[in-house]
PDB file of C-alpha atoms and ligand atoms in Angstrom:
ATOM      1  CA  MET A   1     100.115  94.267  96.324  1.00  0.00           C
ATOM      2  CA  ASP A   2     101.956  97.180  94.784  1.00  0.00           C
ATOM      3  CA  CYS A   3     103.102  99.327  97.710  1.00  0.00           C
ATOM      4  CA  ILE A   4     106.167 101.557  97.495  1.00  0.00           C
ATOM      5  CA  PHE A   5     106.700 101.643 101.277  1.00  0.00           C
ATOM      6  CA  CYS A   6     106.483  97.824 101.473  1.00  0.00           C
ATOM      7  CA  ALA A   7     109.145  97.742  98.731  1.00  0.00           C
ATOM      8  CA  ILE A   8     111.289 100.140 100.784  1.00  0.00           C
ATOM      9  CA  ALA A   9     110.673  98.110 103.968  1.00  0.00           C
ATOM     10  CA  ASN A  10     111.765  94.847 102.359  1.00  0.00           C
ATOM     11  CA  GLY A  11     114.805  96.391 100.668  1.00  0.00           C
ATOM     12  CA  GLU A  12     113.577  96.179  97.050  1.00  0.00           C
ATOM     13  CA  ILE A  13     113.857  99.964  96.746  1.00  0.00           C
ATOM     14  CA  PRO A  14     116.915 101.558  98.326  1.00  0.00           C
ATOM     15  CA  THR A  15     116.402 104.469 100.667  1.00  0.00           C
ATOM     16  CA  ASN A  16     118.334 106.689 103.012  1.00  0.00           C
ATOM     17  CA  LYS A  17     117.710 104.932 106.338  1.00  0.00           C
ATOM     18  CA  VAL A  18     117.849 106.665 109.692  1.00  0.00           C
ATOM     19  CA  TYR A  19     116.690 103.807 111.907  1.00  0.00           C
ATOM     20  CA  GLU A  20     115.641 100.215 111.350  1.00  0.00           C
ATOM     21  CA  ASP A  21     114.695  97.222 113.428  1.00  0.00           C
ATOM     22  CA  ASP A  22     112.584  94.140 112.784  1.00  0.00           C
ATOM     23  CA  LYS A  23     109.290  96.055 113.093  1.00  0.00           C
ATOM     24  CA  ILE A  24     109.827  99.602 111.820  1.00  0.00           C
ATOM     25  CA  LEU A  25     111.886 101.726 109.466  1.00  0.00           C
ATOM     26  CA  ALA A  26     112.703 105.437 109.434  1.00  0.00           C
ATOM     27  CA  PHE A  27     114.035 107.070 106.282  1.00  0.00           C
ATOM     28  CA  TYR A  28     114.397 110.503 104.702  1.00  0.00           C
ATOM     29  CA  ASP A  29     111.418 111.914 102.805  1.00  0.00           C
ATOM     30  CA  LEU A  30     112.113 112.430  99.092  1.00  0.00           C
ATOM     31  CA  GLU A  31     110.510 115.873  99.134  1.00  0.00           C
ATOM     32  CA  PRO A  32     111.396 117.381 102.506  1.00  0.00           C
ATOM     33  CA  GLN A  33     109.048 120.027 103.853  1.00  0.00           C
ATOM     34  CA  ALA A  34     111.440 120.997 106.653  1.00  0.00           C
ATOM     35  CA  PRO A  35     115.231 120.947 107.200  1.00  0.00           C
ATOM     36  CA  VAL A  36     114.742 117.552 108.849  1.00  0.00           C
ATOM     37  CA  HIS A  37     111.913 115.458 107.392  1.00  0.00           C
ATOM     38  CA  ILE A  38     111.813 111.726 107.820  1.00  0.00           C
ATOM     39  CA  LEU A  39     109.110 109.099 107.563  1.00  0.00           C
ATOM     40  CA  ILE A  40     108.608 106.340 110.100  1.00  0.00           C
ATOM     41  CA  ILE A  41     106.694 103.280 108.945  1.00  0.00           C
ATOM     42  CA  PRO A  42     105.668  99.906 110.299  1.00  0.00           C
ATOM     43  CA  LYS A  43     107.204  97.181 108.110  1.00  0.00           C
ATOM     44  CA  GLU A  44     103.871  95.384 108.237  1.00  0.00           C
ATOM     45  CA  HIS A  45     101.447  96.807 105.687  1.00  0.00           C
ATOM     46  CA  ILE A  46      98.779  98.886 107.397  1.00  0.00           C
ATOM     47  CA  LYS A  47      96.976 101.037 104.868  1.00  0.00           C
ATOM     48  CA  TRP A  48      96.059 103.972 107.066  1.00  0.00           C
ATOM     49  CA  ALA A  49      95.138 105.057 110.589  1.00  0.00           C
ATOM     50  CA  TYR A  50      91.589 103.765 110.079  1.00  0.00           C
ATOM     51  CA  ASP A  51      93.069 100.245 110.103  1.00  0.00           C
ATOM     52  CA  VAL A  52      94.835 100.521 113.471  1.00  0.00           C
ATOM     53  CA  ASN A  53      93.231  98.264 116.068  1.00  0.00           C
ATOM     54  CA  GLU A  54      93.950  96.386 119.295  1.00  0.00           C
ATOM     55  CA  GLU A  55      95.702  93.602 117.351  1.00  0.00           C
ATOM     56  CA  ASN A  56      98.196  95.733 115.390  1.00  0.00           C
ATOM     57  CA  SER A  57      98.599  98.851 117.530  1.00  0.00           C
ATOM     58  CA  GLN A  58     101.715  97.595 119.337  1.00  0.00           C
ATOM     59  CA  VAL A  59     103.787  98.620 116.348  1.00  0.00           C
ATOM     60  CA  ILE A  60     102.417 102.167 116.643  1.00  0.00           C
ATOM     61  CA  ALA A  61     103.426 102.230 120.307  1.00  0.00           C
ATOM     62  CA  HIS A  62     106.832 100.942 119.237  1.00  0.00           C
ATOM     63  CA  ILE A  63     107.201 103.770 116.706  1.00  0.00           C
ATOM     64  CA  PHE A  64     106.446 106.344 119.400  1.00  0.00           C
ATOM     65  CA  ALA A  65     108.785 104.596 121.841  1.00  0.00           C
ATOM     66  CA  LYS A  66     111.603 105.002 119.308  1.00  0.00           C
ATOM     67  CA  ILE A  67     110.881 108.593 118.272  1.00  0.00           C
ATOM     68  CA  PRO A  68     112.979 110.168 121.083  1.00  0.00           C
ATOM     69  CA  GLU A  69     115.959 107.989 120.108  1.00  0.00           C
ATOM     70  CA  ILE A  70     115.528 108.859 116.421  1.00  0.00           C
ATOM     71  CA  ALA A  71     115.167 112.584 117.201  1.00  0.00           C
ATOM     72  CA  LYS A  72     118.329 112.522 119.315  1.00  0.00           C
ATOM     73  CA  LYS A  73     120.199 110.654 116.587  1.00  0.00           C
ATOM     74  CA  LEU A  74     119.213 113.397 114.136  1.00  0.00           C
ATOM     75  CA  GLY A  75     120.350 116.109 116.547  1.00  0.00           C
ATOM     76  CA  ILE A  76     116.858 117.501 117.018  1.00  0.00           C
ATOM     77  CA  GLU A  77     116.908 119.417 120.289  1.00  0.00           C
ATOM     78  CA  ASP A  78     114.395 122.204 119.814  1.00  0.00           C
ATOM     79  CA  GLY A  79     111.177 120.350 119.136  1.00  0.00           C
ATOM     80  CA  PHE A  80     109.599 118.493 116.292  1.00  0.00           C
ATOM     81  CA  ARG A  81     106.271 117.858 114.637  1.00  0.00           C
ATOM     82  CA  ILE A  82     104.750 114.424 114.053  1.00  0.00           C
ATOM     83  CA  VAL A  83     102.119 114.214 111.311  1.00  0.00           C
ATOM     84  CA  ASN A  84      99.935 111.416 110.082  1.00  0.00           C
ATOM     85  CA  ASN A  85      97.728 112.083 107.081  1.00  0.00           C
ATOM     86  CA  CYS A  86      94.798 109.675 106.919  1.00  0.00           C
ATOM     87  CA  GLY A  87      92.854 109.701 103.678  1.00  0.00           C
ATOM     88  CA  ALA A  88      92.941 111.826 100.552  1.00  0.00           C
ATOM     89  CA  LEU A  89      91.251 114.814 102.173  1.00  0.00           C
ATOM     90  CA  ALA A  90      93.997 114.924 104.805  1.00  0.00           C
ATOM     91  CA  GLY A  91      96.684 114.665 102.120  1.00  0.00           C
ATOM     92  CA  GLN A  92      97.623 110.980 102.332  1.00  0.00           C
ATOM     93  CA  SER A  93      99.346 110.124  99.055  1.00  0.00           C
ATOM     94  CA  VAL A  94     101.005 106.802  99.966  1.00  0.00           C
ATOM     95  CA  GLN A  95      98.641 104.075 101.116  1.00  0.00           C
ATOM     96  CA  HIS A  96     100.936 102.600 103.792  1.00  0.00           C
ATOM     97  CA  LEU A  97     100.645 104.090 107.274  1.00  0.00           C
ATOM     98  CA  HIS A  98     103.478 106.510 108.016  1.00  0.00           C
ATOM     99  CA  PHE A  99     104.378 109.255 110.412  1.00  0.00           C
ATOM    100  CA  HIS A 100     106.189 112.356 109.258  1.00  0.00           C
ATOM    101  CA  LEU A 101     108.823 113.559 111.737  1.00  0.00           C
ATOM    102  CA  MET A 102     109.743 117.133 110.885  1.00  0.00           C
ATOM    103  CA  ALA A 103     112.057 119.594 112.568  1.00  0.00           C
ATOM    104  CA  GLY A 104     114.492 122.439 112.034  1.00  0.00           C
ATOM    105  CA  ARG A 105     112.033 125.252 111.480  1.00  0.00           C
ATOM    106  CA  ALA A 106     109.023 126.837 113.186  1.00  0.00           C
ATOM    107  CA  PHE A 107     105.647 125.304 112.360  1.00  0.00           C
ATOM    108  CA  THR A 108     102.361 127.147 112.363  1.00  0.00           C
ATOM    109  CA  TRP A 109      99.164 126.042 114.046  1.00  0.00           C
ATOM    110  CA  PRO A 110      96.445 125.401 113.013  1.00  0.00           C
ATOM    111  CA  ALA A 111      98.047 123.452 110.186  1.00  0.00           C
ATOM    112  CA  GLY A 112      96.685 124.170 106.714  1.00  0.00           C
TER     113      GLY A 112
HETATM  114  P1  AMP B 201     101.587 111.515 102.620  1.00  0.00           P
HETATM  115  O1  AMP B 201     101.276 112.595 101.637  1.00  0.00           O
HETATM  116  O2  AMP B 201     101.274 111.861 104.044  1.00  0.00           O
HETATM  117  O3  AMP B 201     101.017 110.183 102.194  1.00  0.00           O
HETATM  118  O4  AMP B 201     103.164 111.373 102.606  1.00  0.00           O
HETATM  119  C1  AMP B 201     103.854 110.595 101.690  1.00  0.00           C
HETATM  120  C2  AMP B 201     105.273 111.080 101.699  1.00  0.00           C
HETATM  121  O5  AMP B 201     106.081 110.097 101.119  1.00  0.00           O
HETATM  122  C3  AMP B 201     105.513 112.379 100.929  1.00  0.00           C
HETATM  123  O6  AMP B 201     106.060 113.353 101.806  1.00  0.00           O
HETATM  124  C4  AMP B 201     106.497 111.963  99.843  1.00  0.00           C
HETATM  125  O7  AMP B 201     107.458 112.964  99.586  1.00  0.00           O
HETATM  126  C5  AMP B 201     107.134 110.730 100.438  1.00  0.00           C
HETATM  127  N1  AMP B 201     107.661 109.750  99.509  1.00  0.00           N
HETATM  128  C6  AMP B 201     107.026 109.178  98.454  1.00  0.00           C
HETATM  129  N2  AMP B 201     107.820 108.271  97.880  1.00  0.00           N
HETATM  130  C7  AMP B 201     108.968 108.246  98.581  1.00  0.00           C
HETATM  131  C8  AMP B 201     110.195 107.503  98.496  1.00  0.00           C
HETATM  132  N3  AMP B 201     110.387 106.600  97.540  1.00  0.00           N
HETATM  133  N4  AMP B 201     111.170 107.751  99.397  1.00  0.00           N
HETATM  134  C9  AMP B 201     110.985 108.664 100.366  1.00  0.00           C
HETATM  135  N5  AMP B 201     109.861 109.391 100.510  1.00  0.00           N
HETATM  136  C10 AMP B 201     108.868 109.187  99.634  1.00  0.00           C
END
């Protein structure tokens, strides 16, 4: 399978890491949409949010359990936005589940 985020997760493609453990990886987005913009991924390949289920959802809980630690490490103290795009219509361009963690500016709602 040709997946760029799997290649990042297994170290084949170097990236600017913010946090890593045996299950997840957080790294800087190549095209930041905010002063702080990182991606948090499960190392296991899950294509998109449609494929989250009772068997694999522990890694999603783990990502959210680590988000406060990652935000503090990045010095984010005034709020952040978490985004998951699922499917082309929502703007998903990489077919490996990921959460955008963005901060450092005001965000509008509803999102476009
Ligand atoms: P999405 O559009 O929600 O699928 O988000 C994919 C994100 O991955 C985009 O914000 C891209 O800028 C980012 N991206 C793609 N390739 C890389 C890479 N090699 N390293 C870091 N970020 C990447």
